[in-house]
Coordinates of C-alpha atoms in Angstrom, one line a residue:
S1 CA 65.2 77.2 60.0
P2 CA 66.1 80.2 57.8
Q3 CA 67.3 82.1 60.9
V4 CA 70.0 79.5 61.7
H5 CA 71.3 79.8 58.1
I6 CA 71.2 83.6 58.2
N7 CA 73.1 83.8 61.4
R8 CA 75.7 81.3 60.2
Y9 CA 76.2 82.6 56.7
S10 CA 74.2 85.3 54.9
I11 CA 70.8 86.1 53.5
R12 CA 72.3 86.1 50.0
I13 CA 73.5 82.5 50.3
W14 CA 70.2 81.4 51.8
K15 CA 68.3 82.9 48.9
I16 CA 70.7 81.2 46.4
F17 CA 70.0 77.8 48.0
G18 CA 66.3 78.6 47.8
T19 CA 66.5 79.4 44.1
V20 CA 68.4 76.2 43.4
F21 CA 65.9 74.1 45.3
D22 CA 63.1 75.7 43.4
Q23 CA 64.6 74.3 40.2
L24 CA 65.3 70.7 41.3
P25 CA 63.0 67.9 40.3
V26 CA 60.5 67.0 43.0
C27 CA 60.7 63.3 42.2
A28 CA 62.2 60.7 40.0
I29 CA 61.0 57.4 38.5
L30 CA 63.6 54.7 37.9
A31 CA 63.0 52.2 35.2
N32 CA 59.2 52.8 35.2
S33 CA 59.3 51.0 38.6
I34 CA 60.6 52.9 41.5
F35 CA 59.0 56.2 42.5
C36 CA 61.6 58.3 44.4
V37 CA 60.5 61.3 46.5
H38 CA 61.6 63.2 49.5
G39 CA 58.7 62.8 51.8
G40 CA 55.7 60.8 50.7
L41 CA 52.3 61.0 49.1
S42 CA 49.4 63.4 48.9
P43 CA 45.7 62.8 49.0
D44 CA 45.5 65.1 46.0
L45 CA 48.1 63.2 44.0
H46 CA 46.5 60.5 41.9
T47 CA 48.9 60.1 39.0
V48 CA 52.5 60.9 38.6
D49 CA 51.5 62.9 35.5
Q50 CA 50.2 65.6 37.8
L51 CA 53.8 66.2 38.9
K52 CA 54.9 66.8 35.3
T53 CA 52.5 69.8 35.0
M54 CA 53.4 71.3 38.4
A55 CA 54.5 75.0 38.0
R56 CA 58.0 75.6 39.1
P57 CA 59.3 77.5 40.9
N58 CA 56.4 77.2 43.3
D59 CA 55.5 79.8 45.9
G60 CA 54.4 77.2 48.4
S61 CA 50.7 77.4 47.4
N62 CA 50.7 73.9 45.8
S63 CA 49.4 71.4 48.3
I64 CA 50.7 68.4 46.4
L65 CA 54.3 69.8 46.5
S66 CA 54.1 70.4 50.2
D67 CA 52.6 67.0 50.9
I68 CA 55.2 65.0 48.9
L69 CA 57.9 66.9 50.8
W70 CA 56.5 66.4 54.3
S71 CA 54.2 63.4 54.4
D72 CA 55.1 60.2 56.3
P73 CA 53.9 56.6 56.3
S74 CA 52.3 55.3 59.4
P75 CA 51.7 51.7 60.4
D76 CA 48.9 52.9 62.8
I77 CA 46.4 54.1 60.2
S78 CA 44.7 53.2 57.0
G79 CA 43.9 56.0 54.6
W80 CA 45.0 59.4 55.5
G81 CA 45.6 61.1 58.9
D82 CA 47.1 64.2 60.5
N83 CA 50.8 64.5 60.7
D84 CA 52.5 65.5 64.0
R85 CA 54.8 67.7 62.0
G86 CA 52.0 70.1 61.4
V87 CA 52.4 69.9 57.7
G88 CA 51.7 67.1 55.2
Y89 CA 49.8 63.9 56.1
C90 CA 50.4 60.4 57.5
F91 CA 49.3 57.7 55.2
G92 CA 48.7 53.9 55.6
A93 CA 49.8 50.9 53.6
D94 CA 46.6 50.9 51.7
V95 CA 47.4 54.3 50.3
V96 CA 50.8 53.1 49.2
R97 CA 49.3 50.0 47.4
G98 CA 46.6 52.2 45.7
F99 CA 49.1 54.7 44.4
L100 CA 51.5 52.1 43.1
E101 CA 48.7 50.2 41.4
A102 CA 47.1 53.3 39.9
N103 CA 50.5 54.4 38.5
K104 CA 51.8 50.9 37.5
L105 CA 54.8 51.2 39.8
D106 CA 56.4 48.7 42.1
V107 CA 58.0 50.6 45.0
I108 CA 58.2 54.0 46.6
C109 CA 61.6 55.1 47.8
R110 CA 61.6 58.1 50.2
A111 CA 63.8 59.8 52.8
H112 CA 62.9 62.6 55.2
Q113 CA 62.5 60.5 58.4
V114 CA 65.1 59.2 60.8
V115 CA 65.1 55.4 60.9
E116 CA 67.4 53.5 63.2
D117 CA 69.0 51.1 60.8
G118 CA 69.4 53.6 57.9
Y119 CA 66.5 52.1 56.0
E120 CA 63.1 50.7 56.9
F121 CA 60.5 48.9 54.8
F122 CA 56.8 49.7 55.0
A123 CA 53.6 48.3 53.4
R124 CA 55.1 44.8 52.8
R125 CA 58.2 46.2 51.2
K126 CA 56.3 48.4 48.8
L127 CA 57.8 51.5 50.4
V128 CA 61.3 52.0 51.8
T129 CA 62.6 55.0 53.8
I130 CA 66.3 55.7 53.4
F131 CA 68.0 58.0 55.8
S132 CA 71.6 59.1 54.9
A133 CA 72.8 60.9 58.0
P134 CA 74.3 58.8 60.7
N135 CA 74.0 60.1 64.3
Y136 CA 71.5 62.7 63.0
C137 CA 72.2 66.1 64.5
G138 CA 74.2 64.4 67.2
E139 CA 71.0 63.5 68.9
F140 CA 70.2 60.1 67.4
D141 CA 72.1 56.8 67.4
N142 CA 70.9 55.9 63.9
A143 CA 72.8 54.3 61.1
A144 CA 72.7 55.7 57.6
A145 CA 72.0 54.0 54.3
M146 CA 72.4 54.4 50.6
L147 CA 70.3 52.5 48.2
C148 CA 72.1 51.0 45.2
V149 CA 69.9 49.9 42.2
S150 CA 71.4 47.6 39.6
E151 CA 70.4 47.7 35.9
D152 CA 68.2 44.6 36.6
L153 CA 66.6 46.4 39.6
I154 CA 68.3 44.4 42.3
C155 CA 68.5 46.8 45.2
S156 CA 71.1 46.7 47.9
F157 CA 71.9 49.0 50.8
I158 CA 75.2 50.4 51.9
I159 CA 75.0 50.8 55.7
I160 CA 77.1 53.3 57.6
K161 CA 76.9 52.5 61.3
P162 CA 76.6 55.4 63.8
D163 CA 80.2 55.3 64.9
A164 CA 81.7 54.8 61.5
L165 CA 82.5 58.5 60.9
K166 CA 83.9 59.2 64.4
D167 CA 87.3 57.6 63.5
A168 CA 88.0 58.8 60.0
G169 CA 90.9 56.3 59.8
K170 CA 88.7 53.2 60.1
P171 CA 85.4 53.8 58.3
K172 CA 85.6 50.6 56.1
E173 CA 85.2 48.3 59.1
E174 CA 81.9 49.9 60.0
I175 CA 80.4 50.0 56.5
S176 CA 78.6 46.9 55.2
K177 CA 76.6 46.1 52.2
K178 CA 73.3 44.4 52.7
A179 CA 71.4 43.0 49.8
S180 CA 67.6 43.3 49.6
R181 CA 65.5 42.7 46.6
I182 CA 62.6 44.9 45.7
R183 CA 59.5 43.7 43.8
R184 CA 60.7 42.3 40.5
V185 CA 63.4 40.3 42.2
L186 CA 61.5 39.4 45.5

């Protein structure tokens, strides 16, 4: 929350970070194949071209921006549903497939959600959640992952186990590389 940052640092630094984030891209598309986004999808987002015309900085009034930052996949629904976070939506595998088909993409890569093994597939490997903070906030026993994409779109994961960072002298023993192929190389 902003209050935590204000107490720890200063209002000036918090505003600088806000200004920087206002200028960052909201998504990326790798090799016309992998749609990378922080959160997920929006019921108002039909084509990626809509993101190209989004006014930046944004005052928060753009529902698509809010949704792609906060929405989450859910195996329990089809279509769209309410999100327990109170912002964004939950979406089903059918939404993932429809968005990818409409935009001629292969995979959605997202973050924003703690997953136990550092990464987790959804919608028959059409969406992958990657979480890069092991032992998140000291409250979870989750691993972290980094996605590596080769030039020929072979994807692999570098996994950092929860205890890997506790002993700074021995992190290499706890880091493994796990190969997984996405779409074109499935």
